[in-house]
PDB file of C-alpha atoms in Angstrom:
ATOM      1  CA  MET A   1      15.085  -2.928  22.290  1.00 44.00           C
ATOM      2  CA  LEU A   2      11.219  -3.652  22.296  1.00 43.00           C
ATOM      3  CA  ARG A   3      11.231  -2.559  25.841  1.00 45.00           C
ATOM      4  CA  SER A   4      13.020   0.688  25.401  1.00 45.00           C
ATOM      5  CA  LEU A   5      10.551   1.413  22.353  1.00 41.00           C
ATOM      6  CA  ALA A   6       8.189   0.766  24.236  1.00 43.00           C
ATOM      7  CA  ARG A   7       8.959   3.368  27.360  1.00 45.00           C
ATOM      8  CA  GLY A   8      10.078   6.387  24.501  1.00 43.00           C
ATOM      9  CA  LEU A   9       6.138   6.313  23.408  1.00 38.00           C
ATOM     10  CA  GLN A  10       4.527   5.899  26.545  1.00 43.00           C
ATOM     11  CA  LEU A  11       4.077  10.234  26.179  1.00 40.00           C
ATOM     12  CA  VAL A  12       3.293  10.892  22.873  1.00 40.00           C
ATOM     13  CA  ALA A  13       1.154   7.581  21.756  1.00 44.00           C
ATOM     14  CA  PRO A  14      -2.228   6.393  21.857  1.00 44.00           C
ATOM     15  CA  VAL A  15      -2.899   3.665  25.120  1.00 42.00           C
ATOM     16  CA  ALA A  16      -4.165   1.084  22.858  1.00 43.00           C
ATOM     17  CA  PHE A  17      -0.853   1.425  21.020  1.00 37.00           C
ATOM     18  CA  ARG A  18       1.225   1.456  24.127  1.00 42.00           C
ATOM     19  CA  LYS A  19      -0.533  -1.646  25.592  1.00 39.00           C
ATOM     20  CA  ARG A  20       0.182  -3.481  21.802  1.00 41.00           C
ATOM     21  CA  VAL A  21       3.686  -2.649  22.098  1.00 36.00           C
ATOM     22  CA  ALA A  22       4.209  -3.475  25.823  1.00 40.00           C
ATOM     23  CA  SER A  23       2.742  -7.206  25.165  1.00 38.00           C
ATOM     24  CA  PHE A  24       5.183  -7.190  22.408  1.00 36.00           C
ATOM     25  CA  SER A  25       7.744  -6.134  24.692  1.00 36.00           C
ATOM     26  CA  THR A  26       6.749  -8.902  27.025  1.00 37.00           C
ATOM     27  CA  GLY A  27       6.392 -11.656  25.122  1.00 38.00           C
ATOM     28  CA  ASP A  28       2.955 -11.713  24.994  1.00 38.00           C
ATOM     29  CA  GLY A  29       1.381 -11.682  21.458  1.00 38.00           C
ATOM     30  CA  GLY A  30      -2.385 -10.756  22.632  1.00 38.00           C
ATOM     31  CA  GLY A  31      -5.438 -11.438  20.783  1.00 38.00           C
ATOM     32  CA  GLY A  32      -5.121 -15.004  20.747  1.00 41.00           C
ATOM     33  CA  ALA A  33      -1.296 -15.305  20.080  1.00 42.00           C
ATOM     34  CA  GLY A  34       0.160 -16.009  23.324  1.00 43.00           C
ATOM     35  CA  GLY A  35      -0.875 -20.175  22.980  1.00 47.00           C
ATOM     36  CA  ALA A  36       1.446 -20.031  19.753  1.00 48.00           C
ATOM     37  CA  ALA A  37       4.342 -18.456  21.196  1.00 45.00           C
ATOM     38  CA  SER A  38       4.189 -21.013  24.494  1.00 53.00           C
ATOM     39  CA  GLY A  39       3.889 -23.730  21.796  1.00 70.00           C
ATOM     40  CA  ARG A  40       0.222 -24.781  22.625  1.00 90.00           C
ATOM     41  CA  ARG A  41      -1.149 -24.257  19.329  1.00 96.00           C
ATOM     42  CA  LEU A  42      -3.768 -26.897  19.681  1.00 98.00           C
ATOM     43  CA  VAL A  43      -5.188 -26.575  23.380  1.00 98.00           C
ATOM     44  CA  GLY A  44      -8.449 -27.559  23.363  1.00 97.00           C
ATOM     45  CA  LYS A  45      -8.778 -29.036  19.994  1.00 98.00           C
ATOM     46  CA  VAL A  46      -9.301 -32.800  19.408  1.00 98.00           C
ATOM     47  CA  ALA A  47      -7.553 -34.854  16.561  1.00 98.00           C
ATOM     48  CA  LEU A  48      -8.387 -37.585  14.643  1.00 99.00           C
ATOM     49  CA  ILE A  49      -5.350 -38.909  13.002  1.00 98.00           C
ATOM     50  CA  THR A  50      -5.411 -41.983  10.733  1.00 98.00           C
ATOM     51  CA  GLY A  51      -1.721 -44.152  10.024  1.00 98.00           C
ATOM     52  CA  GLY A  52      -1.537 -42.741  13.344  1.00 98.00           C
ATOM     53  CA  ALA A  53       0.530 -45.690  14.628  1.00 97.00           C
ATOM     54  CA  SER A  54       3.947 -45.278  12.700  1.00 96.00           C
ATOM     55  CA  GLY A  55       5.671 -42.841  10.756  1.00 95.00           C
ATOM     56  CA  LEU A  56       4.637 -39.234   9.827  1.00 97.00           C
ATOM     57  CA  GLY A  57       0.644 -40.065  11.569  1.00 98.00           C
ATOM     58  CA  LYS A  58       3.344 -40.614  14.885  1.00 98.00           C
ATOM     59  CA  ALA A  59       4.818 -37.917  14.891  1.00 98.00           C
ATOM     60  CA  THR A  60       2.023 -36.150  13.718  1.00 98.00           C
ATOM     61  CA  ALA A  61       0.380 -36.885  16.695  1.00 98.00           C
ATOM     62  CA  HIS A  62       3.644 -36.367  18.747  1.00 98.00           C
ATOM     63  CA  GLU A  63       3.651 -32.552  17.816  1.00 98.00           C
ATOM     64  CA  PHE A  64      -0.237 -32.437  18.268  1.00 98.00           C
ATOM     65  CA  ILE A  65       0.054 -33.682  22.318  1.00 98.00           C
ATOM     66  CA  GLN A  66       2.762 -31.363  22.818  1.00 97.00           C
ATOM     67  CA  ASN A  67       0.958 -28.450  21.667  1.00 98.00           C
ATOM     68  CA  GLY A  68      -2.301 -29.429  24.305  1.00 98.00           C
ATOM     69  CA  ALA A  69      -4.317 -31.224  21.950  1.00 98.00           C
ATOM     70  CA  GLN A  70      -6.416 -34.396  22.332  1.00 98.00           C
ATOM     71  CA  VAL A  71      -5.554 -36.544  19.636  1.00 98.00           C
ATOM     72  CA  ILE A  72      -6.995 -40.087  18.802  1.00 98.00           C
ATOM     73  CA  ILE A  73      -4.971 -42.628  16.954  1.00 98.00           C
ATOM     74  CA  ALA A  74      -6.917 -44.899  14.174  1.00 98.00           C
ATOM     75  CA  ASP A  75      -4.534 -47.715  12.660  1.00 98.00           C
ATOM     76  CA  ILE A  76      -5.140 -51.205  11.147  1.00 98.00           C
ATOM     77  CA  ASP A  77      -2.315 -51.876  13.280  1.00 97.00           C
ATOM     78  CA  SER A  78      -3.995 -53.516  16.277  1.00 97.00           C
ATOM     79  CA  GLU A  79      -1.162 -54.422  18.390  1.00 97.00           C
ATOM     80  CA  LEU A  80       0.717 -51.176  17.501  1.00 97.00           C
ATOM     81  CA  GLY A  81      -1.454 -48.645  18.122  1.00 98.00           C
ATOM     82  CA  PRO A  82      -2.231 -49.439  21.860  1.00 98.00           C
ATOM     83  CA  GLN A  83       1.254 -49.003  22.234  1.00 98.00           C
ATOM     84  CA  VAL A  84       1.757 -46.063  20.971  1.00 98.00           C
ATOM     85  CA  ALA A  85      -0.919 -44.603  22.429  1.00 98.00           C
ATOM     86  CA  GLN A  86       0.061 -45.436  26.065  1.00 98.00           C
ATOM     87  CA  SER A  87       3.489 -44.058  25.510  1.00 98.00           C
ATOM     88  CA  LEU A  88       2.011 -41.058  24.101  1.00 98.00           C
ATOM     89  CA  GLY A  89       0.116 -40.835  27.867  1.00 98.00           C
ATOM     90  CA  PRO A  90      -3.164 -39.724  28.879  1.00 98.00           C
ATOM     91  CA  SER A  91      -3.846 -37.296  25.748  1.00 98.00           C
ATOM     92  CA  ALA A  92      -3.913 -40.401  23.283  1.00 98.00           C
ATOM     93  CA  TYR A  93      -5.964 -43.442  22.963  1.00 97.00           C
ATOM     94  CA  PHE A  94      -6.433 -45.820  20.024  1.00 98.00           C
ATOM     95  CA  VAL A  95      -9.533 -46.780  18.179  1.00 98.00           C
ATOM     96  CA  PRO A  96      -8.940 -49.548  15.381  1.00 98.00           C
ATOM     97  CA  CYS A  97      -9.498 -48.538  12.178  1.00 98.00           C
ATOM     98  CA  ASP A  98      -9.414 -50.271   8.151  1.00 98.00           C
ATOM     99  CA  VAL A  99      -9.668 -46.693   6.317  1.00 98.00           C
ATOM    100  CA  ALA A 100     -10.413 -49.404   3.001  1.00 98.00           C
ATOM    101  CA  ASP A 101     -13.700 -49.937   5.503  1.00 98.00           C
ATOM    102  CA  GLU A 102     -15.959 -46.850   5.373  1.00 98.00           C
ATOM    103  CA  ALA A 103     -18.087 -48.247   8.243  1.00 98.00           C
ATOM    104  CA  GLN A 104     -14.879 -48.305  10.447  1.00 98.00           C
ATOM    105  CA  VAL A 105     -14.142 -44.838   9.010  1.00 98.00           C
ATOM    106  CA  ALA A 106     -17.719 -44.145  10.457  1.00 98.00           C
ATOM    107  CA  ASP A 107     -16.949 -45.998  13.601  1.00 98.00           C
ATOM    108  CA  ALA A 108     -13.929 -44.154  14.367  1.00 98.00           C
ATOM    109  CA  VAL A 109     -15.053 -40.490  14.078  1.00 98.00           C
ATOM    110  CA  ASP A 110     -18.428 -41.156  16.060  1.00 98.00           C
ATOM    111  CA  ALA A 111     -16.008 -43.241  18.817  1.00 98.00           C
ATOM    112  CA  VAL A 112     -14.084 -39.486  19.008  1.00 98.00           C
ATOM    113  CA  VAL A 113     -16.880 -37.244  19.358  1.00 98.00           C
ATOM    114  CA  THR A 114     -19.194 -40.091  21.837  1.00 98.00           C
ATOM    115  CA  ARG A 115     -15.660 -39.295  23.732  1.00 97.00           C
ATOM    116  CA  HIS A 116     -15.175 -35.771  23.686  1.00 98.00           C
ATOM    117  CA  GLY A 117     -18.589 -33.947  22.063  1.00 98.00           C
ATOM    118  CA  LYS A 118     -16.708 -33.013  19.078  1.00 98.00           C
ATOM    119  CA  LEU A 119     -13.813 -33.403  16.286  1.00 98.00           C
ATOM    120  CA  ASP A 120     -11.798 -30.298  14.845  1.00 98.00           C
ATOM    121  CA  ILE A 121      -9.094 -31.859  13.256  1.00 98.00           C
ATOM    122  CA  MET A 122      -9.329 -34.850  10.720  1.00 98.00           C
ATOM    123  CA  TYR A 123      -5.951 -36.278   9.783  1.00 98.00           C
ATOM    124  CA  ASN A 124      -6.732 -38.204   6.885  1.00 98.00           C
ATOM    125  CA  ASN A 125      -2.754 -39.997   6.809  1.00 98.00           C
ATOM    126  CA  ALA A 126      -2.633 -43.481   6.477  1.00 98.00           C
ATOM    127  CA  GLY A 127      -1.941 -44.864   2.822  1.00 97.00           C
ATOM    128  CA  VAL A 128       0.325 -47.943   1.269  1.00 96.00           C
ATOM    129  CA  THR A 129       2.931 -47.639  -1.586  1.00 93.00           C
ATOM    130  CA  GLY A 130       1.259 -51.010  -3.407  1.00 93.00           C
ATOM    131  CA  PRO A 131       4.084 -53.395  -4.862  1.00 90.00           C
ATOM    132  CA  VAL A 132       7.236 -52.255  -6.064  1.00 85.00           C
ATOM    133  CA  TYR A 133       7.333 -54.870  -8.846  1.00 83.00           C
ATOM    134  CA  PRO A 134       6.980 -54.923 -11.400  1.00 81.00           C
ATOM    135  CA  PRO A 135       7.283 -51.417 -12.159  1.00 83.00           C
ATOM    136  CA  SER A 136       6.199 -51.427 -16.049  1.00 93.00           C
ATOM    137  CA  ILE A 137       2.541 -49.767 -16.601  1.00 95.00           C
ATOM    138  CA  SER A 138       2.250 -52.791 -19.081  1.00 96.00           C
ATOM    139  CA  ASP A 139       2.374 -55.974 -16.536  1.00 94.00           C
ATOM    140  CA  LEU A 140       0.002 -53.300 -14.198  1.00 95.00           C
ATOM    141  CA  ASP A 141      -1.943 -55.949 -11.781  1.00 95.00           C
ATOM    142  CA  LEU A 142      -5.076 -54.070 -11.542  1.00 97.00           C
ATOM    143  CA  ASP A 143      -6.088 -55.680  -8.891  1.00 97.00           C
ATOM    144  CA  LYS A 144      -3.295 -54.679  -6.760  1.00 96.00           C
ATOM    145  CA  PHE A 145      -3.635 -50.618  -8.335  1.00 97.00           C
ATOM    146  CA  ASP A 146      -7.242 -50.762  -7.297  1.00 98.00           C
ATOM    147  CA  GLU A 147      -6.354 -52.060  -3.219  1.00 98.00           C
ATOM    148  CA  VAL A 148      -4.109 -49.521  -3.316  1.00 98.00           C
ATOM    149  CA  MET A 149      -6.852 -46.502  -4.758  1.00 98.00           C
ATOM    150  CA  ARG A 150      -9.207 -48.100  -1.754  1.00 98.00           C
ATOM    151  CA  ILE A 151      -6.716 -46.785   0.925  1.00 98.00           C
ATOM    152  CA  ASN A 152      -4.940 -43.988  -0.162  1.00 98.00           C
ATOM    153  CA  VAL A 153      -7.892 -42.461  -2.432  1.00 98.00           C
ATOM    154  CA  ARG A 154     -11.153 -44.108  -1.019  1.00 98.00           C
ATOM    155  CA  GLY A 155      -9.746 -44.168   2.737  1.00 98.00           C
ATOM    156  CA  VAL A 156      -9.198 -40.824   2.031  1.00 98.00           C
ATOM    157  CA  VAL A 157     -12.885 -39.686   0.405  1.00 98.00           C
ATOM    158  CA  ALA A 158     -13.904 -41.533   3.847  1.00 98.00           C
ATOM    159  CA  GLY A 159     -12.737 -39.340   6.096  1.00 98.00           C
ATOM    160  CA  ILE A 160     -13.312 -36.376   4.402  1.00 98.00           C
ATOM    161  CA  LYS A 161     -16.992 -37.714   4.761  1.00 98.00           C
ATOM    162  CA  HIS A 162     -17.171 -38.366   7.534  1.00 98.00           C
ATOM    163  CA  ALA A 163     -15.486 -36.263   9.127  1.00 98.00           C
ATOM    164  CA  ALA A 164     -17.703 -33.475   7.426  1.00 98.00           C
ATOM    165  CA  ARG A 165     -20.443 -35.410   9.018  1.00 98.00           C
ATOM    166  CA  VAL A 166     -19.784 -33.536  12.383  1.00 98.00           C
ATOM    167  CA  MET A 167     -18.070 -30.389  11.533  1.00 98.00           C
ATOM    168  CA  LEU A 168     -20.573 -29.141   9.026  1.00 98.00           C
ATOM    169  CA  PRO A 169     -23.102 -28.389  11.427  1.00 98.00           C
ATOM    170  CA  ILE A 170     -20.814 -26.546  13.952  1.00 97.00           C
ATOM    171  CA  ALA A 171     -19.357 -24.638  10.629  1.00 98.00           C
ATOM    172  CA  SER A 172     -15.848 -25.529  12.000  1.00 98.00           C
ATOM    173  CA  GLY A 173     -13.152 -27.645  11.870  1.00 98.00           C
ATOM    174  CA  SER A 174     -10.192 -28.411  10.013  1.00 98.00           C
ATOM    175  CA  ILE A 175      -9.267 -31.308   7.250  1.00 99.00           C
ATOM    176  CA  LEU A 176      -6.070 -32.916   6.449  1.00 98.00           C
ATOM    177  CA  CYS A 177      -4.726 -35.286   4.009  1.00 98.00           C
ATOM    178  CA  THR A 178      -0.901 -37.128   3.414  1.00 98.00           C
ATOM    179  CA  SER A 179       0.152 -36.270  -0.432  1.00 98.00           C
ATOM    180  CA  SER A 180       3.523 -36.706  -1.689  1.00 97.00           C
ATOM    181  CA  ILE A 181       5.680 -35.498  -4.328  1.00 97.00           C
ATOM    182  CA  SER A 182       4.856 -38.594  -6.301  1.00 96.00           C
ATOM    183  CA  GLY A 183       1.699 -37.028  -6.880  1.00 97.00           C
ATOM    184  CA  ILE A 184       3.415 -33.597  -7.842  1.00 97.00           C
ATOM    185  CA  MET A 185       5.716 -35.402 -10.444  1.00 97.00           C
ATOM    186  CA  ALA A 186       5.399 -38.444 -12.044  1.00 95.00           C
ATOM    187  CA  GLY A 187       8.314 -41.169 -12.384  1.00 94.00           C
ATOM    188  CA  LEU A 188       9.327 -41.066  -8.820  1.00 93.00           C
ATOM    189  CA  GLY A 189       6.779 -44.096  -7.616  1.00 92.00           C
ATOM    190  CA  PRO A 190       5.081 -47.085  -8.339  1.00 93.00           C
ATOM    191  CA  HIS A 191       1.957 -46.340 -11.233  1.00 96.00           C
ATOM    192  CA  PRO A 192      -0.702 -47.186  -8.548  1.00 97.00           C
ATOM    193  CA  TYR A 193       0.710 -45.080  -6.015  1.00 96.00           C
ATOM    194  CA  THR A 194       1.950 -42.205  -8.136  1.00 97.00           C
ATOM    195  CA  ILE A 195      -2.062 -41.904  -9.564  1.00 98.00           C
ATOM    196  CA  SER A 196      -3.323 -41.901  -6.367  1.00 98.00           C
ATOM    197  CA  LYS A 197      -1.191 -39.093  -4.799  1.00 98.00           C
ATOM    198  CA  PHE A 198      -1.565 -37.198  -7.913  1.00 98.00           C
ATOM    199  CA  ALA A 199      -5.605 -37.761  -6.962  1.00 98.00           C
ATOM    200  CA  ILE A 200      -5.145 -36.270  -3.004  1.00 98.00           C
ATOM    201  CA  PRO A 201      -4.674 -32.326  -4.321  1.00 98.00           C
ATOM    202  CA  GLY A 202      -7.497 -32.661  -6.688  1.00 98.00           C
ATOM    203  CA  LEU A 203      -9.685 -34.415  -4.185  1.00 98.00           C
ATOM    204  CA  VAL A 204      -9.086 -31.312  -1.580  1.00 98.00           C
ATOM    205  CA  LYS A 205      -9.742 -28.739  -3.911  1.00 98.00           C
ATOM    206  CA  SER A 206     -12.914 -30.210  -4.904  1.00 98.00           C
ATOM    207  CA  ALA A 207     -14.006 -30.576  -0.919  1.00 98.00           C
ATOM    208  CA  ALA A 208     -12.885 -27.244  -0.418  1.00 98.00           C
ATOM    209  CA  ALA A 209     -14.956 -25.260  -2.947  1.00 98.00           C
ATOM    210  CA  GLU A 210     -17.862 -26.641  -0.619  1.00 98.00           C
ATOM    211  CA  LEU A 211     -17.095 -26.947   2.711  1.00 98.00           C
ATOM    212  CA  CYS A 212     -15.309 -23.339   2.649  1.00 97.00           C
ATOM    213  CA  ARG A 213     -18.675 -22.287   2.375  1.00 97.00           C
ATOM    214  CA  HIS A 214     -19.351 -23.695   5.795  1.00 98.00           C
ATOM    215  CA  GLY A 215     -16.486 -22.596   7.235  1.00 98.00           C
ATOM    216  CA  VAL A 216     -14.308 -26.145   7.680  1.00 98.00           C
ATOM    217  CA  ARG A 217     -10.942 -26.169   5.694  1.00 98.00           C
ATOM    218  CA  ILE A 218      -9.122 -28.633   4.225  1.00 98.00           C
ATOM    219  CA  ASN A 219      -5.661 -29.023   3.107  1.00 98.00           C
ATOM    220  CA  CYS A 220      -3.019 -31.608   2.141  1.00 98.00           C
ATOM    221  CA  ILE A 221       0.350 -32.140   2.616  1.00 98.00           C
ATOM    222  CA  SER A 222       2.656 -33.253  -0.003  1.00 98.00           C
ATOM    223  CA  PRO A 223       6.008 -34.274   1.191  1.00 97.00           C
ATOM    224  CA  ALA A 224       9.720 -35.378  -0.023  1.00 96.00           C
ATOM    225  CA  PRO A 225      10.949 -38.997   0.660  1.00 93.00           C
ATOM    226  CA  ILE A 226      11.070 -39.289   4.436  1.00 93.00           C
ATOM    227  CA  PRO A 227      12.835 -42.740   6.004  1.00 92.00           C
ATOM    228  CA  THR A 228       9.519 -43.976   7.817  1.00 91.00           C
ATOM    229  CA  PRO A 229       9.456 -47.362   8.518  1.00 89.00           C
ATOM    230  CA  MET A 230       7.235 -47.762   5.446  1.00 87.00           C
ATOM    231  CA  SER A 231       9.343 -46.592   2.620  1.00 90.00           C
ATOM    232  CA  VAL A 232      12.269 -47.766   4.398  1.00 91.00           C
ATOM    233  CA  SER A 233      11.078 -51.204   3.320  1.00 89.00           C
ATOM    234  CA  GLN A 234      10.080 -50.711   0.080  1.00 85.00           C
ATOM    235  CA  ILE A 235      13.410 -49.411  -0.951  1.00 89.00           C
ATOM    236  CA  ALA A 236      14.950 -52.468   1.171  1.00 90.00           C
ATOM    237  CA  GLN A 237      13.502 -54.029  -1.352  1.00 88.00           C
ATOM    238  CA  PHE A 238      16.114 -52.663  -3.857  1.00 87.00           C
ATOM    239  CA  TYR A 239      19.296 -53.071  -1.460  1.00 91.00           C
ATOM    240  CA  PRO A 240      19.085 -56.500  -0.481  1.00 91.00           C
ATOM    241  CA  GLY A 241      21.927 -57.323   2.458  1.00 90.00           C
ATOM    242  CA  LEU A 242      21.865 -53.237   3.544  1.00 92.00           C
ATOM    243  CA  THR A 243      20.913 -52.682   7.332  1.00 93.00           C
ATOM    244  CA  ARG A 244      17.846 -50.263   7.847  1.00 90.00           C
ATOM    245  CA  GLU A 245      20.187 -47.574   8.837  1.00 94.00           C
ATOM    246  CA  GLN A 246      22.199 -47.598   5.290  1.00 93.00           C
ATOM    247  CA  VAL A 247      18.895 -47.360   3.390  1.00 92.00           C
ATOM    248  CA  ALA A 248      18.082 -44.633   5.254  1.00 93.00           C
ATOM    249  CA  GLY A 249      20.654 -42.951   4.777  1.00 93.00           C
ATOM    250  CA  ILE A 250      19.887 -43.356   0.829  1.00 93.00           C
ATOM    251  CA  ILE A 251      16.640 -41.840   1.103  1.00 93.00           C
ATOM    252  CA  ASN A 252      17.958 -38.695   2.810  1.00 93.00           C
ATOM    253  CA  ARG A 253      20.376 -38.213   0.065  1.00 92.00           C
ATOM    254  CA  LEU A 254      17.353 -38.308  -2.460  1.00 92.00           C
ATOM    255  CA  GLY A 255      17.055 -34.331  -1.428  1.00 93.00           C
ATOM    256  CA  GLU A 256      17.900 -31.485  -3.428  1.00 93.00           C
ATOM    257  CA  LEU A 257      18.309 -28.526   0.040  1.00 95.00           C
ATOM    258  CA  LYS A 258      22.193 -28.804   1.037  1.00 94.00           C
ATOM    259  CA  GLY A 259      22.545 -29.211   4.791  1.00 94.00           C
ATOM    260  CA  ALA A 260      18.816 -30.640   5.590  1.00 95.00           C
ATOM    261  CA  HIS A 261      17.410 -33.761   4.995  1.00 93.00           C
ATOM    262  CA  CYS A 262      13.303 -34.263   5.391  1.00 95.00           C
ATOM    263  CA  GLU A 263      12.277 -35.697   8.730  1.00 95.00           C
ATOM    264  CA  ASP A 264       8.861 -36.906   9.812  1.00 95.00           C
ATOM    265  CA  ALA A 265       9.089 -34.140  12.612  1.00 97.00           C
ATOM    266  CA  ASP A 266       8.850 -31.476   9.640  1.00 97.00           C
ATOM    267  CA  VAL A 267       5.711 -32.881   7.720  1.00 97.00           C
ATOM    268  CA  ALA A 268       4.195 -33.233  11.853  1.00 98.00           C
ATOM    269  CA  LYS A 269       4.970 -29.331  12.089  1.00 98.00           C
ATOM    270  CA  ALA A 270       3.660 -28.825   8.569  1.00 98.00           C
ATOM    271  CA  ALA A 271       0.433 -30.004   9.838  1.00 98.00           C
ATOM    272  CA  LEU A 272       0.213 -28.668  13.114  1.00 98.00           C
ATOM    273  CA  TYR A 273       0.294 -25.089  11.316  1.00 98.00           C
ATOM    274  CA  LEU A 274      -2.046 -26.400   8.509  1.00 98.00           C
ATOM    275  CA  ALA A 275      -4.655 -27.714  11.452  1.00 98.00           C
ATOM    276  CA  SER A 276      -3.696 -24.416  13.922  1.00 98.00           C
ATOM    277  CA  ASP A 277      -6.405 -21.298  13.924  1.00 97.00           C
ATOM    278  CA  GLU A 278      -2.754 -19.367  12.580  1.00 97.00           C
ATOM    279  CA  ALA A 279      -4.081 -21.367   9.044  1.00 98.00           C
ATOM    280  CA  LYS A 280      -7.359 -19.327   9.302  1.00 98.00           C
ATOM    281  CA  TYR A 281      -7.566 -18.780   6.237  1.00 98.00           C
ATOM    282  CA  VAL A 282      -5.608 -21.656   3.875  1.00 98.00           C
ATOM    283  CA  THR A 283      -7.685 -23.736   2.440  1.00 98.00           C
ATOM    284  CA  GLY A 284      -7.537 -26.151  -0.962  1.00 98.00           C
ATOM    285  CA  HIS A 285      -4.267 -25.458  -0.225  1.00 98.00           C
ATOM    286  CA  ASN A 286      -1.377 -28.254  -1.373  1.00 98.00           C
ATOM    287  CA  LEU A 287       1.355 -27.468   1.255  1.00 98.00           C
ATOM    288  CA  VAL A 288       4.994 -28.570   0.017  1.00 98.00           C
ATOM    289  CA  VAL A 289       7.657 -30.070   1.767  1.00 98.00           C
ATOM    290  CA  ASP A 290      10.227 -30.638   0.130  1.00 97.00           C
ATOM    291  CA  GLY A 291      13.124 -28.657   0.064  1.00 96.00           C
ATOM    292  CA  GLY A 292      12.691 -27.417  -3.484  1.00 96.00           C
ATOM    293  CA  PHE A 293      12.735 -30.757  -4.677  1.00 95.00           C
ATOM    294  CA  THR A 294       9.645 -30.333  -7.816  1.00 96.00           C
ATOM    295  CA  CYS A 295      10.733 -26.356  -8.313  1.00 95.00           C
ATOM    296  CA  PHE A 296      13.434 -26.625 -10.909  1.00 93.00           C
ATOM    297  CA  LYS A 297      15.317 -30.103 -13.260  1.00 90.00           C
ATOM    298  CA  ASN A 298      18.431 -28.777 -13.789  1.00 88.00           C
ATOM    299  CA  LEU A 299      19.729 -29.113 -18.099  1.00 90.00           C
ATOM    300  CA  SER A 300      22.189 -31.360 -17.578  1.00 85.00           C
ATOM    301  CA  PHE A 301      24.636 -30.472 -21.055  1.00 90.00           C
ATOM    302  CA  PRO A 302      27.740 -32.153 -22.027  1.00 88.00           C
ATOM    303  CA  SER A 303      31.310 -30.793 -20.769  1.00 88.00           C
ATOM    304  CA  GLN A 304      33.385 -29.957 -23.857  1.00 85.00           C
ATOM    305  CA  ASP A 305      35.288 -33.177 -24.157  1.00 88.00           C
ATOM    306  CA  GLN A 306      31.849 -35.016 -24.668  1.00 86.00           C
ATOM    307  CA  VAL A 307      30.709 -33.678 -27.635  1.00 87.00           C
ATOM    308  CA  VAL A 308      30.532 -35.179 -30.818  1.00 74.00           C
TER     309      VAL A 308
END
């Protein structure tokens, strides 16, 4: 159809417009869109992903590499991390990093700049759920609470700080953070985890207020429950004796969107969009990937025979 339109306009349309229509008809997006059309949306970009050895971080690393990026996996797991980097191919390599230690975050950023000369994308993805038991706020162990906050909030702050340190001088860069629907609606996770995830969107907005004046973007992603190794291990504590596949099935059935469930690839694609130039005017945003879970709550009216 577009080819016919292009031919029909040849005699009446301005030259520039005819060229633009022809560009669409051949699948060449023009104006830089060709890279997106060919699935290479991060060509020339360098990304650092914390918690990149498994789960959402690993899926995002794969997605970024498929789209042309060089990816550095930063993870506390020094055994699994190198294996994952090797499996992802020559566009990936591993650096050990405990995000609870600011010095290690700074070293990871410096290692990227030393190796590639720049850092285009910083994805602060590392996080923990903390202890599932006890669930009551009245029994909360504040030392355990501090451990969760040190990783989930302080670690993210450190990632933003040191990414900004190298991005601000060149007035360019995209910073991402992983939040959760537990940071939108309470009661979906343990108190320390919930509190830490509520902090992330606020942190992103606070940082965006400064960074946007320097050409650096920052956003976060709030996924629905996904059967990653970490979440399966946590939920399995409530269901002793079940296989990992059975627990994963339970997690997948928590969603609201009929015919689909949230997968790590969904979050990876959301991260790809926010990291790419397609989101060049998106900053301070919390991209919720939850199939509508946090959009509504149904009123449970009783049936007639249940009314007393």
